Coordinates of N, CA and C in Angstrom, one line a residue:
M1 N 60.4 64.5 119.6 CA 59.3 64.7 118.6 C 59.8 65.8 117.7
H2 N 60.5 66.8 118.2 CA 61.0 67.9 117.3 C 62.0 67.3 116.3
K3 N 62.8 66.4 116.6 CA 63.8 65.8 115.7 C 63.0 65.1 114.6
L4 N 61.9 64.4 114.9 CA 61.1 63.7 113.9 C 60.5 64.7 112.9
L5 N 60.0 65.8 113.4 CA 59.5 66.8 112.5 C 60.6 67.5 111.7
E6 N 61.7 67.6 112.2 CA 62.9 68.1 111.4 C 63.2 67.1 110.3
D7 N 63.3 65.8 110.7 CA 63.7 64.8 109.7 C 62.7 64.7 108.6
A8 N 61.4 65.0 108.9 CA 60.3 64.9 107.9 C 60.3 66.2 107.1
G9 N 61.1 67.2 107.4 CA 61.1 68.4 106.6 C 59.9 69.4 107.0
I10 N 59.2 69.1 108.0 CA 58.1 69.9 108.4 C 58.5 71.1 109.2
V11 N 59.6 70.9 110.0 CA 60.2 72.0 110.8 C 61.6 72.2 110.4
K12 N 62.0 73.4 110.2 CA 63.4 73.7 109.9 C 64.1 74.6 110.9
Q13 N 65.4 74.4 111.1 CA 66.1 75.2 112.0 C 66.4 76.6 111.3
T14 N 66.4 77.6 112.1 CA 66.7 78.9 111.5 C 68.2 79.2 111.9
S15 N 68.6 80.4 111.5 CA 70.0 80.7 111.9 C 70.2 80.9 113.4
V16 N 69.2 81.1 114.1 CA 69.2 81.2 115.6 C 69.0 79.8 116.1
A17 N 69.9 79.3 116.8 CA 69.9 77.9 117.3 C 68.6 77.5 118.0
S18 N 68.1 78.5 118.8 CA 66.9 78.1 119.6 C 65.6 78.3 118.9
E19 N 65.6 78.7 117.6 CA 64.4 79.0 116.9 C 64.3 78.0 115.7
S20 N 63.0 77.8 115.4 CA 62.7 77.0 114.2 C 61.4 77.5 113.6
Q21 N 61.2 77.1 112.3 CA 60.0 77.5 111.7 C 59.5 76.3 110.9
H22 N 58.2 76.3 110.6 CA 57.6 75.1 109.9 C 57.7 75.5 108.4
D23 N 57.7 74.4 107.6 CA 57.7 74.5 106.1 C 56.2 74.4 105.7
P24 N 55.6 75.5 105.3 CA 54.1 75.4 105.0 C 53.7 74.4 103.9
E25 N 54.5 74.2 102.9 CA 54.2 73.2 101.9 C 54.3 71.8 102.4
R26 N 55.3 71.5 103.1 CA 55.5 70.2 103.7 C 54.4 69.9 104.7
T27 N 54.0 70.9 105.5 CA 53.0 70.7 106.5 C 51.6 70.5 105.8
L28 N 51.4 71.2 104.7 CA 50.1 71.1 104.0 C 50.1 69.6 103.4
A29 N 51.2 69.2 102.9 CA 51.2 67.8 102.3 C 50.9 66.8 103.4
M30 N 51.4 66.9 104.6 CA 51.2 65.9 105.6 C 49.7 66.0 106.1
L31 N 49.2 67.2 106.2 CA 47.8 67.4 106.6 C 46.8 66.8 105.5
S32 N 47.2 67.0 104.2 CA 46.4 66.5 103.1 C 46.4 65.0 103.1
L33 N 47.6 64.4 103.3 CA 47.6 62.9 103.3 C 46.8 62.4 104.5
T34 N 46.9 63.1 105.6 CA 46.2 62.6 106.8 C 44.7 62.6 106.5
A35 N 44.2 63.6 105.7 CA 42.8 63.7 105.5 C 42.2 62.5 104.6
Y36 N 43.1 62.0 103.7 CA 42.5 60.9 102.8 C 43.3 59.6 102.8
H37 N 44.2 59.4 103.7 CA 45.1 58.2 103.6 C 44.3 56.9 103.8
D38 N 43.2 56.9 104.4 CA 42.4 55.6 104.6 C 41.1 55.6 103.9
I39 N 40.9 56.4 102.9 CA 39.6 56.4 102.2 C 39.3 55.1 101.5
M40 N 40.4 54.4 101.0 CA 40.2 53.2 100.3 C 39.8 52.0 101.2
K41 N 39.6 52.3 102.5 CA 39.1 51.3 103.4 C 37.6 51.1 103.1
V42 N 37.0 52.1 102.4 CA 35.6 52.0 102.0 C 35.6 51.2 100.8
Q43 N 35.1 50.0 100.9 CA 35.1 49.0 99.7 C 34.5 49.6 98.5
A44 N 33.5 50.4 98.6 CA 32.8 50.9 97.4 C 33.7 51.8 96.6
L45 N 34.8 52.3 97.2 CA 35.7 53.2 96.5 C 36.9 52.5 95.8
L46 N 37.1 51.2 96.1 CA 38.3 50.5 95.6 C 38.3 50.5 94.1
P47 N 39.4 50.9 93.5 CA 39.5 50.9 92.0 C 39.7 49.5 91.4
T48 N 39.4 49.4 90.2 CA 39.7 48.2 89.4 C 40.8 48.6 88.4
V49 N 41.8 47.8 88.3 CA 42.9 48.1 87.3 C 42.4 48.2 85.9
E50 N 42.6 49.3 85.3 CA 42.2 49.5 83.9 C 43.0 48.7 82.9
E51 N 42.4 48.3 81.8 CA 43.1 47.5 80.8 C 44.4 48.3 80.3
Q52 N 44.2 49.6 80.1 CA 45.3 50.4 79.5 C 46.5 50.4 80.5
H53 N 46.3 50.1 81.8 CA 47.4 50.1 82.7 C 48.1 48.8 82.9
G54 N 47.5 47.7 82.2 CA 48.1 46.4 82.3 C 48.0 45.9 83.8
S55 N 49.1 45.4 84.3 CA 49.1 45.0 85.7 C 49.6 46.2 86.5
W56 N 49.3 46.2 87.8 CA 49.8 47.2 88.7 C 50.0 46.7 90.1
C57 N 51.2 46.7 90.6 CA 51.6 46.2 91.9 C 51.0 44.8 92.2
G58 N 51.1 44.0 91.2 CA 50.7 42.6 91.4 C 49.2 42.4 91.1
F59 N 48.5 43.4 90.8 CA 47.0 43.3 90.4 C 46.9 43.3 88.9
K60 N 46.2 42.4 88.4 CA 46.0 42.3 86.9 C 44.9 43.2 86.4
A61 N 44.9 43.5 85.2 CA 43.8 44.3 84.6 C 42.5 43.6 84.8
G62 N 41.5 44.4 85.3 CA 40.2 43.9 85.6 C 40.0 43.5 87.0
E63 N 41.1 43.5 87.8 CA 41.0 43.1 89.2 C 40.8 44.3 90.1
V64 N 40.0 44.1 91.1 CA 39.8 45.2 92.1 C 41.1 45.2 93.0
I65 N 41.6 46.4 93.3 CA 42.8 46.5 94.2 C 42.2 46.5 95.6
D66 N 42.3 45.4 96.3 CA 41.7 45.3 97.6 C 42.6 45.7 98.8
D67 N 43.8 46.1 98.5 CA 44.7 46.6 99.5 C 44.5 48.1 99.5
H68 N 44.1 48.7 100.7 CA 43.7 50.1 100.7 C 44.9 51.0 100.4
D69 N 46.1 50.7 100.8 CA 47.2 51.6 100.5 C 47.6 51.5 99.0
A70 N 47.6 50.3 98.4 CA 47.8 50.1 97.0 C 46.7 50.8 96.2
A71 N 45.5 50.7 96.6 CA 44.4 51.3 95.9 C 44.5 52.8 95.9
L72 N 44.9 53.4 97.0 CA 45.2 54.9 97.0 C 46.3 55.2 96.1
G73 N 47.4 54.4 96.1 CA 48.5 54.6 95.3 C 48.2 54.6 93.8
Y74 N 47.3 53.7 93.4 CA 46.8 53.6 92.0 C 46.1 54.9 91.7
V75 N 45.2 55.3 92.5 CA 44.4 56.5 92.2 C 45.3 57.7 92.1
L76 N 46.3 57.8 93.1 CA 47.2 59.0 93.0 C 48.0 59.0 91.8
E77 N 48.4 57.8 91.3 CA 49.2 57.7 90.1 C 48.4 58.0 88.8
H78 N 47.3 57.3 88.7 CA 46.5 57.4 87.5 C 45.4 58.3 87.4
Y79 N 44.8 58.7 88.5 CA 43.6 59.6 88.6 C 43.7 60.6 89.7
P80 N 44.8 61.4 89.7 CA 45.0 62.3 90.8 C 43.9 63.4 90.9
D81 N 43.3 63.7 89.8 CA 42.2 64.7 89.8 C 41.0 64.3 90.6
L82 N 40.9 63.1 91.0 CA 39.8 62.6 91.8 C 40.0 63.1 93.3
L83 N 41.2 63.6 93.6 CA 41.5 64.1 95.0 C 42.0 65.5 94.8
P84 N 41.1 66.5 94.8 CA 41.6 67.9 94.6 C 42.6 68.4 95.6
S85 N 42.5 67.9 96.9 CA 43.5 68.3 97.9 C 44.9 67.7 97.6
F86 N 45.0 66.7 96.8 CA 46.2 66.1 96.4 C 46.7 66.8 95.1
V87 N 45.9 66.9 94.1 CA 46.3 67.4 92.8 C 46.7 68.9 92.9
D88 N 46.2 69.7 93.9 CA 46.6 71.1 94.0 C 47.9 71.3 94.8
L89 N 48.5 70.2 95.3 CA 49.8 70.3 96.0 C 50.9 70.5 95.0
P90 N 52.0 71.1 95.4 CA 53.2 71.2 94.5 C 53.6 69.8 94.1
S91 N 54.3 69.7 93.0 CA 54.7 68.4 92.5 C 55.7 67.7 93.5
A92 N 56.5 68.4 94.2 CA 57.4 67.8 95.1 C 56.6 67.1 96.3
A93 N 55.6 67.8 96.7 CA 54.7 67.2 97.8 C 53.9 66.0 97.3
Q94 N 53.5 66.1 96.0 CA 52.8 64.9 95.4 C 53.7 63.7 95.4
R95 N 55.0 63.9 95.0 CA 55.9 62.8 94.9 C 56.1 62.2 96.3
S96 N 56.2 63.0 97.3 CA 56.4 62.5 98.7 C 55.2 61.7 99.1
I97 N 54.0 62.2 98.8 CA 52.8 61.4 99.2 C 52.7 60.1 98.4
R98 N 53.0 60.2 97.1 CA 53.0 58.9 96.4 C 54.0 57.9 97.0
F99 N 55.1 58.4 97.4 CA 56.1 57.5 98.0 C 55.6 56.8 99.2
T100 N 54.7 57.4 100.0 CA 54.2 56.8 101.2 C 53.2 55.7 100.9
Q101 N 52.7 55.6 99.6 CA 51.7 54.6 99.2 C 52.3 53.5 98.5
C102 N 53.7 53.4 98.4 CA 54.3 52.3 97.8 C 54.3 51.1 98.8
K103 N 54.7 50.0 98.4 CA 54.7 48.8 99.3 C 55.9 48.8 100.2
M104 N 55.9 49.7 101.1 CA 57.0 49.8 102.1 C 56.4 49.6 103.5
E105 N 55.1 49.2 103.6 CA 54.5 48.9 104.9 C 54.5 50.1 105.8
Y106 N 54.3 51.3 105.3 CA 54.2 52.6 106.0 C 52.9 52.6 106.8
N107 N 52.9 53.0 108.0 CA 51.7 53.1 108.8 C 51.6 54.5 109.5
M108 N 50.5 55.2 109.2 CA 50.4 56.5 109.8 C 50.4 56.5 111.3
G109 N 50.0 55.4 111.9 CA 49.9 55.2 113.3 C 51.3 55.3 113.9
W110 N 52.3 55.1 113.1 CA 53.7 55.2 113.7 C 54.1 56.6 114.1
L111 N 53.4 57.6 113.6 CA 53.8 58.9 113.9 C 53.4 59.3 115.3

């Protein structure tokens, strides 16, 4: 488990081999994502692709994005202010979270 946390950048080795410390920004990003990663499973929150965005991830303008991961990705990309716990993160953390919402079949349950 420790190696997984190191690979994710949440824990970093110190100069003393037996010690490590967590990265507060990376930890905050993971906790933030954990808090809202499934909110788009609530159908009333699913966004509709706006005309000015054209098509998005295979969804045409005017269509409801009915895939909860894609729906969250759309909101994070186009309306990040709707999620204050996301928009207040450093830009590097935002990029990492957006990456998890692309179509790579990422599942939080794998952690």
